[in-house]
Coordinates of N, CA and C in Angstrom, one line a residue:
Chain F
X268 N 17.7 -0.4 1.1 CA 16.5 0.1 1.8 C 15.9 -0.9 2.7
X269 N 15.0 -0.4 3.5 CA 14.4 -1.3 4.5 C 13.6 -2.4 3.8
X270 N 13.5 -3.6 4.4 CA 12.9 -4.7 3.7 C 11.9 -5.3 4.7
X271 N 10.7 -5.6 4.2 CA 9.7 -6.4 4.9 C 9.4 -7.7 4.2
X272 N 9.5 -8.8 4.9 CA 9.3 -10.1 4.3 C 8.1 -10.7 4.8
X273 N 7.3 -11.3 3.9 CA 6.0 -11.9 4.3 C 6.0 -13.4 3.8
X274 N 5.5 -14.2 4.7 CA 5.5 -15.7 4.4 C 4.3 -16.3 5.0
X275 N 3.6 -17.2 4.3 CA 4.0 -17.7 2.9 C 3.4 -16.9 1.8
X276 N 4.0 -17.0 0.6 CA 3.5 -16.3 -0.5 C 2.1 -16.8 -1.0
X277 N 2.0 -18.1 -0.9 CA 0.8 -18.8 -1.4 C 0.4 -19.8 -0.3
X278 N -0.9 -19.9 0.0 CA -1.3 -20.9 0.9 C -2.7 -21.4 0.5
X279 N -2.9 -22.7 0.5 CA -4.2 -23.3 0.2 C -4.6 -24.1 1.4
X280 N -5.8 -23.9 1.9 CA -6.2 -24.6 3.0 C -7.7 -25.1 2.9
X281 N -8.1 -26.0 3.7 CA -9.4 -26.5 3.7 C -10.3 -25.6 4.6
X282 N -11.5 -25.5 4.2 CA -12.5 -24.7 5.0 C -12.5 -25.2 6.5
X283 N -12.5 -24.3 7.4 CA -12.6 -24.7 8.8 C -11.2 -24.7 9.5
X284 N -10.2 -24.7 8.7 CA -8.8 -24.7 9.3 C -8.3 -23.3 9.5
X285 N -7.2 -23.2 10.2 CA -6.6 -21.9 10.5 C -5.3 -21.7 9.7
X286 N -5.0 -20.5 9.3 CA -3.8 -20.2 8.6 C -3.1 -19.1 9.2
X287 N -1.8 -19.2 9.3 CA -1.0 -18.1 9.9 C -0.1 -17.5 8.8
X288 N -0.1 -16.2 8.8 CA 0.8 -15.4 7.8 C 1.7 -14.6 8.7
X289 N 3.0 -14.7 8.3 CA 4.0 -13.9 9.1 C 4.6 -12.7 8.3
X290 N 4.8 -11.7 9.0 CA 5.4 -10.5 8.5 C 6.6 -10.0 9.3
X291 N 7.7 -10.0 8.7 CA 9.0 -9.6 9.4 C 9.6 -8.4 8.8
X292 N 10.1 -7.5 9.7 CA 10.9 -6.4 9.2 C 12.4 -6.9 9.4
X293 N 13.1 -6.9 8.3 CA 14.4 -7.6 8.2 C 15.6 -6.8 8.7
X294 N 15.5 -5.5 8.5 CA 16.7 -4.7 8.9 C 16.3 -3.5 9.7
X295 N 15.1 -3.5 10.3 CA 14.8 -2.4 11.1 C 13.7 -2.9 12.1
X296 N 13.5 -2.1 13.2 CA 12.5 -2.5 14.1 C 11.2 -1.8 13.8
X297 N 10.1 -2.5 13.9 CA 8.8 -2.0 13.5 C 7.9 -2.1 14.7
X298 N 7.6 -1.0 15.4 CA 6.7 -1.0 16.5 C 5.3 -1.1 16.0
X299 N 5.0 -0.7 14.8 CA 3.7 -0.7 14.2 C 3.8 -1.4 12.8
X300 N 2.8 -2.2 12.6 CA 2.7 -2.9 11.3 C 1.2 -2.8 10.8
X301 N 1.0 -2.7 9.6 CA -0.4 -2.6 9.0 C -0.7 -3.9 8.2
X302 N -1.9 -4.4 8.4 CA -2.3 -5.5 7.6 C -3.5 -5.1 6.6
X303 N -3.3 -5.4 5.4 CA -4.2 -5.0 4.3 C -4.8 -6.3 3.7
X304 N -6.0 -6.1 3.1 CA -6.6 -7.1 2.3 C -6.9 -6.5 1.0
X305 N -6.6 -7.2 -0.1 CA -6.8 -6.7 -1.4 C -7.6 -7.7 -2.3
X306 N -8.7 -7.2 -2.8 CA -9.5 -8.0 -3.8 C -9.0 -7.7 -5.2
X307 N -9.2 -8.6 -6.1 CA -8.7 -8.4 -7.5 C -9.1 -7.0 -8.1
X308 N -8.1 -6.4 -8.6 CA -8.3 -5.1 -9.3 C -8.9 -4.0 -8.4
X309 N -8.7 -4.2 -7.1 CA -9.1 -3.1 -6.1 C -8.0 -2.6 -5.3
X310 N -8.3 -1.6 -4.5 CA -7.3 -1.0 -3.7 C -7.0 -1.8 -2.4
X311 N -6.0 -1.4 -1.7 CA -5.7 -2.0 -0.4 C -6.7 -1.6 0.6
X312 N -7.3 -2.5 1.4 CA -8.2 -2.2 2.4 C -7.5 -2.5 3.8
X313 N -7.4 -1.5 4.6 CA -6.7 -1.7 5.9 C -7.6 -2.5 6.8
X314 N -7.0 -3.6 7.3 CA -7.8 -4.4 8.2 C -7.5 -4.1 9.6
X315 N -6.2 -3.9 9.9 CA -5.9 -3.6 11.3 C -4.5 -3.1 11.4
X316 N -4.2 -2.5 12.5 CA -2.9 -2.0 12.9 C -2.4 -2.8 14.0
X317 N -1.2 -3.4 13.9 CA -0.7 -4.2 15.0 C 0.4 -3.4 15.7
X318 N 0.4 -3.4 17.0 CA 1.3 -2.6 17.8 C 2.1 -3.6 18.7
X319 N 3.4 -3.5 18.7 CA 4.3 -4.3 19.4 C 3.9 -4.2 20.9
X320 N 3.6 -5.3 21.5 CA 3.4 -5.4 22.9 C 2.0 -5.0 23.4
X321 N 1.1 -4.7 22.5 CA -0.2 -4.4 22.9 C -1.2 -4.9 21.8
X322 N -2.5 -4.7 22.1 CA -3.5 -5.3 21.2 C -3.6 -4.5 19.9
X323 N -3.9 -5.3 18.9 CA -4.1 -4.6 17.6 C -5.3 -3.8 17.5
X324 N -5.3 -2.8 16.7 CA -6.4 -1.9 16.5 C -7.1 -2.3 15.1
X325 N -8.4 -2.8 15.2 CA -9.0 -3.3 14.0 C -9.9 -2.2 13.4
X326 N -10.0 -2.2 12.1 CA -10.9 -1.3 11.4 C -12.3 -1.8 11.5
X327 N -13.2 -0.8 11.4 CA -14.6 -1.2 11.5 C -15.0 -2.2 10.5
X328 N -15.8 -3.2 11.0 CA -16.2 -4.3 10.1 C -15.3 -5.5 10.0
X329 N -14.1 -5.4 10.6 CA -13.2 -6.5 10.5 C -13.4 -7.3 11.8
X330 N -13.6 -8.6 11.6 CA -13.9 -9.5 12.8 C -12.5 -9.8 13.5
X331 N -12.4 -9.3 14.7 CA -11.1 -9.5 15.4 C -11.0 -11.0 15.8
X332 N -12.1 -11.7 16.0 CA -11.9 -13.1 16.4 C -11.6 -14.0 15.2
X333 N -11.9 -13.5 14.0 CA -11.5 -14.3 12.8 C -10.1 -14.0 12.4
X334 N -9.7 -12.7 12.5 CA -8.4 -12.3 12.0 C -7.6 -11.9 13.2
X335 N -6.9 -12.9 13.8 CA -6.1 -12.7 15.0 C -4.7 -12.1 14.6
X336 N -4.4 -11.0 15.2 CA -3.1 -10.4 15.0 C -2.3 -10.3 16.2
X337 N -1.0 -10.7 16.1 CA -0.1 -10.7 17.2 C 1.2 -10.0 16.8
X338 N 1.7 -9.2 17.6 CA 2.9 -8.4 17.3 C 3.8 -8.6 18.5
X339 N 4.4 -9.8 18.5 CA 5.1 -10.3 19.7 C 6.5 -9.7 19.9
X340 N 7.1 -9.2 18.8 CA 8.4 -8.6 18.9 C 8.5 -7.4 17.9
X341 N 9.6 -6.8 18.0 CA 9.8 -5.5 17.2 C 10.1 -5.9 15.7
X342 N 10.2 -7.1 15.4 CA 10.4 -7.5 14.0 C 9.4 -8.5 13.4
X343 N 8.4 -8.9 14.2 CA 7.5 -9.9 13.7 C 6.0 -9.6 14.1
X344 N 5.2 -9.6 13.1 CA 3.7 -9.5 13.3 C 3.1 -10.7 12.6
X345 N 2.1 -11.3 13.2 CA 1.4 -12.4 12.5 C -0.1 -12.2 12.4
X346 N -0.6 -12.7 11.3 CA -2.1 -12.6 11.0 C -2.5 -14.1 10.9
X347 N -3.4 -14.5 11.8 CA -4.0 -15.8 11.7 C -5.5 -15.7 11.3
X348 N -5.8 -16.4 10.2 CA -7.1 -16.4 9.8 C -7.7 -17.7 10.4
X349 N -8.7 -17.6 11.3 CA -9.2 -18.7 12.0 C -10.5 -19.2 11.4
X350 N -10.7 -20.5 11.4 CA -11.8 -21.2 10.9 C -12.1 -20.6 9.5
X351 N -11.2 -20.7 8.6 CA -11.2 -20.1 7.3 C -12.4 -20.6 6.5
X352 N -13.0 -19.7 5.8 CA -14.1 -20.0 4.8 C -13.7 -19.5 3.4
X353 N -14.3 -20.1 2.4 CA -14.0 -19.6 1.0 C -14.0 -18.1 0.8
X354 N -14.9 -17.4 1.5 CA -15.0 -16.0 1.4 C -13.8 -15.2 2.0
X355 N -13.0 -16.0 2.7 CA -11.7 -15.4 3.3 C -10.6 -15.4 2.2
X356 N -10.8 -16.1 1.1 CA -9.8 -16.2 0.1 C -9.6 -14.8 -0.4
X357 N -8.3 -14.4 -0.4 CA -7.9 -13.0 -0.8 C -6.4 -12.9 -0.8
X358 N -6.0 -11.7 -1.1 CA -4.6 -11.4 -1.1 C -4.3 -10.5 0.1
X359 N -3.4 -10.9 1.0 CA -3.2 -10.2 2.2 C -1.8 -9.6 2.2
X360 N -1.7 -8.3 2.5 CA -0.4 -7.6 2.5 C -0.1 -7.0 3.8
X361 N 1.2 -7.1 4.3 CA 1.6 -6.4 5.5 C 2.5 -5.3 5.1
X362 N 2.6 -4.3 6.0 CA 3.5 -3.2 5.7 C 4.0 -2.6 7.1
X363 N 5.1 -1.9 7.0 CA 5.6 -1.3 8.2 C 6.1 0.1 7.8
X364 N 5.8 1.1 8.6 CA 6.2 2.5 8.3 C 7.7 2.7 8.6
X365 N 8.2 3.6 7.7 CA 9.6 3.9 7.9 C 9.8 4.6 9.2
X366 N 11.0 4.4 9.8 CA 11.3 5.0 11.1 C 12.2 6.2 10.8
X367 N 12.4 6.5 9.6 CA 13.3 7.6 9.2 C 12.6 8.9 9.1
X368 N 11.3 8.9 9.4 CA 10.6 10.1 9.3 C 10.2 10.5 7.9
X369 N 10.1 9.5 7.0 CA 9.8 9.8 5.6 C 8.3 9.6 5.3
X370 N 7.6 9.0 6.2 CA 6.2 8.7 6.0 C 6.0 7.5 5.1
X371 N 7.1 6.9 4.5 CA 6.9 5.8 3.6 C 6.5 4.5 4.3
X372 N 5.8 3.7 3.5 CA 5.5 2.4 4.0 C 6.3 1.4 3.2
X373 N 6.8 0.4 3.9 CA 7.5 -0.7 3.3 C 6.6 -1.9 3.3
X374 N 6.5 -2.6 2.1 CA 5.5 -3.6 2.0 C 6.1 -5.0 1.9
X375 N 5.4 -6.0 2.5 CA 5.8 -7.4 2.2 C 5.4 -7.8 0.8
X376 N 5.7 -9.0 0.5 CA 5.4 -9.5 -0.9 C 4.0 -9.9 -1.1
X377 N 3.3 -10.0 0.0 CA 1.9 -10.4 0.0 C 1.7 -11.9 0.1
X378 N 0.5 -12.3 0.5 CA 0.2 -13.7 0.7 C -1.2 -14.0 0.0
X379 N -1.2 -14.9 -0.9 CA -2.5 -15.3 -1.5 C -3.0 -16.5 -0.8
X380 N -4.2 -16.3 -0.2 CA -4.9 -17.3 0.5 C -6.1 -17.9 -0.3
X381 N -6.1 -19.2 -0.5 CA -7.2 -19.8 -1.1 C -7.8 -20.8 -0.2
X382 N -9.1 -20.7 0.1 CA -9.7 -21.6 1.0 C -10.7 -22.4 0.2
X383 N -10.5 -23.8 0.3 CA -11.3 -24.7 -0.5 C -12.5 -25.1 0.2
Chain Q
X206 N -11.9 11.9 8.1 CA -10.8 11.2 7.6 C -10.3 11.7 6.2
X207 N -9.0 11.5 6.0 CA -8.5 11.9 4.7 C -9.1 11.0 3.6
X208 N -9.3 11.5 2.4 CA -9.6 10.7 1.3 C -8.7 11.0 0.1
X209 N -8.5 10.0 -0.7 CA -7.6 10.0 -1.9 C -8.5 9.5 -3.1
X210 N -8.5 10.3 -4.1 CA -9.4 10.0 -5.2 C -8.5 9.9 -6.5
X211 N -8.7 8.8 -7.2 CA -8.1 8.6 -8.5 C -9.3 8.4 -9.5
X212 N -9.5 9.3 -10.3 CA -10.7 9.3 -11.2 C -10.5 8.5 -12.5
X213 N -9.3 8.0 -12.7 CA -9.1 7.2 -13.9 C -8.8 5.7 -13.6
X214 N -9.8 4.9 -13.7 CA -9.6 3.5 -13.3 C -8.6 2.8 -14.3
X215 N -8.7 3.2 -15.5 CA -7.8 2.6 -16.5 C -7.2 3.7 -17.4
X216 N -5.9 3.5 -17.8 CA -5.3 4.4 -18.7 C -4.4 3.5 -19.6
X217 N -4.2 4.1 -20.8 CA -3.2 3.4 -21.7 C -2.3 4.4 -22.4
X218 N -1.1 3.9 -22.8 CA -0.2 4.8 -23.4 C 0.7 4.0 -24.4
X219 N 1.1 4.6 -25.4 CA 2.0 4.0 -26.4 C 3.4 4.0 -25.8
X220 N 4.1 3.0 -26.1 CA 5.5 2.9 -25.7 C 6.2 4.1 -26.2
X221 N 7.1 4.7 -25.3 CA 7.9 5.8 -25.5 C 7.1 7.2 -25.4
X222 N 5.8 7.1 -25.2 CA 5.0 8.3 -25.1 C 4.9 8.7 -23.6
X223 N 4.2 9.8 -23.3 CA 4.1 10.3 -22.0 C 2.6 10.2 -21.5
X224 N 2.5 9.8 -20.3 CA 1.1 9.7 -19.7 C 1.1 10.3 -18.4
X225 N -0.1 10.9 -18.0 CA -0.3 11.5 -16.7 C -1.4 10.9 -16.0
X226 N -1.2 10.5 -14.8 CA -2.2 9.9 -13.9 C -2.6 10.9 -12.9
X227 N -3.9 11.0 -12.7 CA -4.4 12.0 -11.8 C -4.7 11.5 -10.4
X228 N -4.6 12.4 -9.4 CA -4.9 12.1 -8.1 C -5.3 13.4 -7.3
X229 N -6.4 13.4 -6.6 CA -6.7 14.5 -5.7 C -6.9 13.9 -4.3
X230 N -6.8 14.8 -3.3 CA -6.9 14.3 -2.0 C -7.6 15.4 -1.1
X231 N -8.0 15.0 0.0 CA -8.7 15.9 0.9 C -8.1 15.8 2.3
X232 N -7.7 16.9 2.8 CA -7.1 17.0 4.1 C -7.2 18.4 4.7
X233 N -7.2 18.4 6.0 CA -7.2 19.7 6.7 C -5.8 20.0 7.3
X234 N -4.9 19.0 7.1 CA -3.5 19.2 7.6 C -2.7 20.1 6.7
X235 N -1.7 20.7 7.2 CA -0.8 21.5 6.4 C 0.5 20.8 6.0
X236 N 0.8 19.8 6.8 CA 2.0 19.0 6.5 C 1.7 17.6 6.4
X237 N 2.2 16.9 5.4 CA 1.9 15.5 5.2 C 2.8 15.0 4.1
X238 N 2.6 13.7 3.7 CA 3.4 13.2 2.6 C 2.4 12.6 1.6
X239 N 2.9 12.6 0.4 CA 2.1 12.0 -0.7 C 3.0 11.1 -1.5
X240 N 2.4 10.0 -2.0 CA 3.2 9.0 -2.7 C 2.5 8.5 -3.9
X241 N 3.3 7.9 -4.8 CA 2.8 7.1 -5.8 C 3.4 5.7 -5.7
X242 N 2.6 4.7 -5.6 CA 3.1 3.3 -5.5 C 2.7 2.6 -6.8
X243 N 3.5 1.7 -7.2 CA 3.3 0.8 -8.4 C 3.1 -0.6 -7.9
X244 N 2.1 -1.2 -8.5 CA 1.8 -2.7 -8.2 C 1.8 -3.4 -9.5
X245 N 2.9 -4.1 -9.9 CA 2.9 -4.8 -11.1 C 2.2 -6.2 -10.9
X246 N 2.1 -7.0 -11.9 CA 1.4 -8.3 -11.8 C 1.9 -9.2 -10.6
X247 N 3.2 -9.0 -10.2 CA 3.7 -9.7 -9.1 C 3.0 -9.3 -7.8
X248 N 2.4 -8.2 -7.8 CA 1.6 -7.6 -6.7 C 2.5 -7.1 -5.6
X249 N 3.8 -7.0 -5.8 CA 4.7 -6.4 -4.8 C 4.5 -4.9 -5.0
X250 N 4.2 -4.2 -3.9 CA 4.1 -2.7 -3.9 C 5.4 -2.1 -4.0
X251 N 5.6 -1.2 -4.9 CA 6.9 -0.6 -5.2 C 6.7 1.0 -5.1
X252 N 7.5 1.6 -4.3 CA 7.5 3.1 -4.2 C 8.0 3.7 -5.5
X253 N 7.2 4.5 -6.1 CA 7.6 5.2 -7.4 C 8.2 6.6 -7.0
X254 N 7.5 7.4 -6.2 CA 7.9 8.7 -6.0 C 7.2 9.2 -4.7
X255 N 7.9 10.1 -4.1 CA 7.4 10.7 -2.8 C 7.5 12.2 -2.8
X256 N 6.5 12.8 -2.2 CA 6.5 14.3 -2.1 C 6.2 14.7 -0.7
X257 N 7.0 15.6 -0.2 CA 6.7 16.2 1.1 C 5.9 17.5 0.9
X258 N 4.8 17.7 1.6 CA 3.9 18.8 1.4 C 4.5 20.1 1.6
X259 N 5.5 20.2 2.5 CA 6.0 21.5 2.8 C 7.0 21.9 1.7
X260 N 7.4 21.0 0.8 CA 8.3 21.4 -0.3 C 7.5 21.8 -1.5
X261 N 7.8 23.0 -2.0 CA 7.1 23.4 -3.2 C 7.6 22.8 -4.5
X262 N 8.8 22.4 -4.5 CA 9.4 21.8 -5.7 C 8.8 20.4 -5.9
X263 N 8.5 20.2 -7.2 CA 7.9 18.9 -7.5 C 9.0 17.8 -7.5
X264 N 8.7 16.7 -7.0 CA 9.6 15.6 -6.9 C 9.8 15.0 -8.3
X265 N 11.0 14.5 -8.5 CA 11.3 13.8 -9.8 C 12.2 12.6 -9.5
X266 N 11.9 11.5 -10.2 CA 12.7 10.3 -10.1 C 12.9 9.7 -11.5
X267 N 14.0 10.1 -12.2 CA 14.2 9.6 -13.5 C 13.1 10.0 -14.5
X268 N 12.4 9.0 -15.0 CA 11.3 9.2 -15.9 C 10.0 9.6 -15.3
X269 N 9.9 9.6 -14.0 CA 8.7 9.9 -13.2 C 8.8 11.2 -12.5
X270 N 7.8 12.0 -12.7 CA 7.7 13.3 -12.0 C 6.3 13.6 -11.6
X271 N 6.1 14.5 -10.6 CA 4.8 14.8 -10.1 C 4.5 16.3 -10.4
X272 N 3.2 16.6 -10.4 CA 2.8 18.0 -10.4 C 2.0 18.1 -9.1
X273 N 2.6 18.7 -8.2 CA 2.0 18.9 -6.8 C 1.4 20.3 -6.7
X274 N 0.1 20.3 -6.6 CA -0.6 21.6 -6.5 C -1.3 21.6 -5.1
X275 N -0.6 22.1 -4.1 CA -1.1 22.0 -2.7 C -2.4 22.7 -2.5
X276 N -2.6 23.9 -3.0 CA -3.9 24.6 -2.8 C -5.0 23.8 -3.5
X277 N -4.8 23.2 -4.6 CA -5.8 22.5 -5.3 C -5.9 21.1 -4.8
X278 N -5.0 20.7 -3.9 CA -5.0 19.3 -3.4 C -4.9 18.3 -4.5
X279 N -4.0 18.5 -5.4 CA -3.8 17.7 -6.6 C -2.4 17.2 -6.6
X280 N -2.2 15.9 -7.0 CA -0.9 15.3 -7.0 C -0.9 14.3 -8.2
X281 N -0.6 14.8 -9.4 CA -0.6 13.9 -10.6 C 0.8 13.4 -10.8
X282 N 0.9 12.2 -11.5 CA 2.1 11.5 -11.8 C 2.3 11.5 -13.3
X283 N 3.4 12.0 -13.8 CA 3.8 12.0 -15.2 C 4.9 10.9 -15.4
X284 N 4.6 10.0 -16.4 CA 5.5 9.0 -16.8 C 6.0 9.4 -18.2
X285 N 7.3 9.7 -18.3 CA 7.8 10.0 -19.6 C 8.5 8.8 -20.3
X286 N 8.5 8.8 -21.6 CA 9.2 7.7 -22.3 C 8.7 6.3 -21.8
X287 N 7.4 6.1 -21.8 CA 6.8 4.9 -21.2 C 7.5 3.6 -21.7
X288 N 7.7 2.7 -20.8 CA 8.2 1.4 -21.2 C 7.2 0.3 -20.8
X289 N 7.4 -0.8 -21.5 CA 6.5 -2.0 -21.2 C 6.5 -2.3 -19.8
X290 N 7.6 -2.2 -19.1 CA 7.7 -2.5 -17.7 C 6.9 -1.6 -16.8
X291 N 6.4 -0.5 -17.3 CA 5.7 0.5 -16.5 C 4.2 0.0 -16.4
X292 N 3.8 -1.0 -17.1 CA 2.5 -1.5 -17.0 C 2.2 -2.1 -15.6
X293 N 1.2 -1.5 -15.0 CA 1.0 -1.9 -13.6 C -0.3 -1.1 -13.1
X294 N -0.6 -1.5 -11.9 CA -1.6 -0.7 -11.1 C -0.9 0.4 -10.4
X295 N -1.3 1.6 -10.4 CA -0.7 2.7 -9.7 C -1.6 3.3 -8.7
X296 N -1.1 3.4 -7.5 CA -1.9 3.9 -6.4 C -1.3 5.2 -5.9
X297 N -2.1 6.2 -5.7 CA -1.8 7.4 -5.1 C -2.1 7.2 -3.6
X298 N -1.2 7.8 -2.8 CA -1.4 7.6 -1.3 C -1.0 8.8 -0.5
X299 N -1.7 9.0 0.6 CA -1.5 10.1 1.5 C -1.1 9.5 2.8
X300 N -0.1 10.2 3.4 CA 0.4 9.8 4.8 C 0.4 11.0 5.7
X301 N -0.2 10.7 6.9 CA -0.1 11.7 7.9 C 1.3 12.0 8.3
X302 N 1.7 13.1 8.8 CA 3.1 13.4 9.0 C 3.7 12.5 10.0
X303 N 2.9 11.8 10.9 CA 3.5 10.9 11.8 C 3.8 9.6 11.1
X304 N 3.3 9.3 10.0 CA 3.5 8.1 9.3 C 2.6 6.9 9.8
X305 N 1.7 7.2 10.8 CA 0.9 6.2 11.3 C -0.5 6.1 10.7
X306 N -0.8 7.0 9.8 CA -2.1 6.9 9.1 C -1.8 7.1 7.6
X307 N -2.3 6.1 6.9 CA -1.9 6.0 5.5 C -3.2 5.7 4.7
X308 N -3.4 6.5 3.6 CA -4.7 6.3 2.9 C -4.3 6.1 1.4
X309 N -5.0 5.1 0.8 CA -4.7 4.8 -0.6 C -5.9 5.3 -1.5
X310 N -5.6 5.6 -2.7 CA -6.6 5.8 -3.7 C -7.1 4.5 -4.3
X311 N -8.0 4.5 -5.2 CA -8.6 3.3 -5.7 C -7.8 2.7 -6.8
X312 N -6.8 3.4 -7.3 CA -5.9 2.8 -8.2 C -6.2 3.2 -9.7
X313 N -5.2 3.2 -10.5 CA -5.3 3.4 -12.0 C -4.5 2.3 -12.6
X314 N -5.2 1.5 -13.5 CA -4.5 0.4 -14.2 C -3.9 1.0 -15.5
X315 N -2.6 0.9 -15.6 CA -1.9 1.5 -16.8 C -1.5 0.3 -17.7
X316 N -1.9 0.5 -19.0 CA -1.5 -0.5 -20.0 C -0.5 0.3 -20.9
X317 N 0.6 -0.4 -21.3 CA 1.6 0.2 -22.2 C 1.5 -0.6 -23.5
X318 N 1.2 0.1 -24.6 CA 1.0 -0.5 -25.9 C 2.3 -0.5 -26.7
X319 N 2.7 -1.7 -27.1 CA 4.0 -1.7 -27.8 C 3.9 -1.0 -29.2

């Protein structure tokens, strides 16, 4: 089946630095990718929808200047957390919709960010 | 916007027994997709089962089956012969027919008791 790979799985950074998370579709082209944030024991919260070749669409309440999303190619979307703060510590998951018309989402492994 | 409701934050089941997880949703669309995803401690989201709204027949995948009641907007998941590896967070999800809008429920944490 289709595979989405996310990197890094774990990242620890100092407050004030920026961190980049990559999401790749390995065996299919993804014109759209979704970025989620998940707090412990909670559901996935959609942050933004990245679109290849155009600006990402952010959900209400998500700071677009803090969470920079770039979808430079049909197989790669990146999320950059800028000037990270401890409250940005969370689990971030990317996903891409199936292009086979099944409505299914394929998920990356997720990235755990800890900001010290 | 569509909403997905899971009214059971936590459930438990004895190993080898059967458990049913509930899910209701709200939509004005007539065609859409419904899913159950499993998120084990590794936190990798895994597709358990998928249902197309235009199909009346309930989907089945080995020990997993659904009870899809379109008029009632209900989509429950039945896990038969529960195994320790079934312990996870289960999310019910709704997808617009285009696949570009996806909505998750709040999740049900399933514990399997040996």
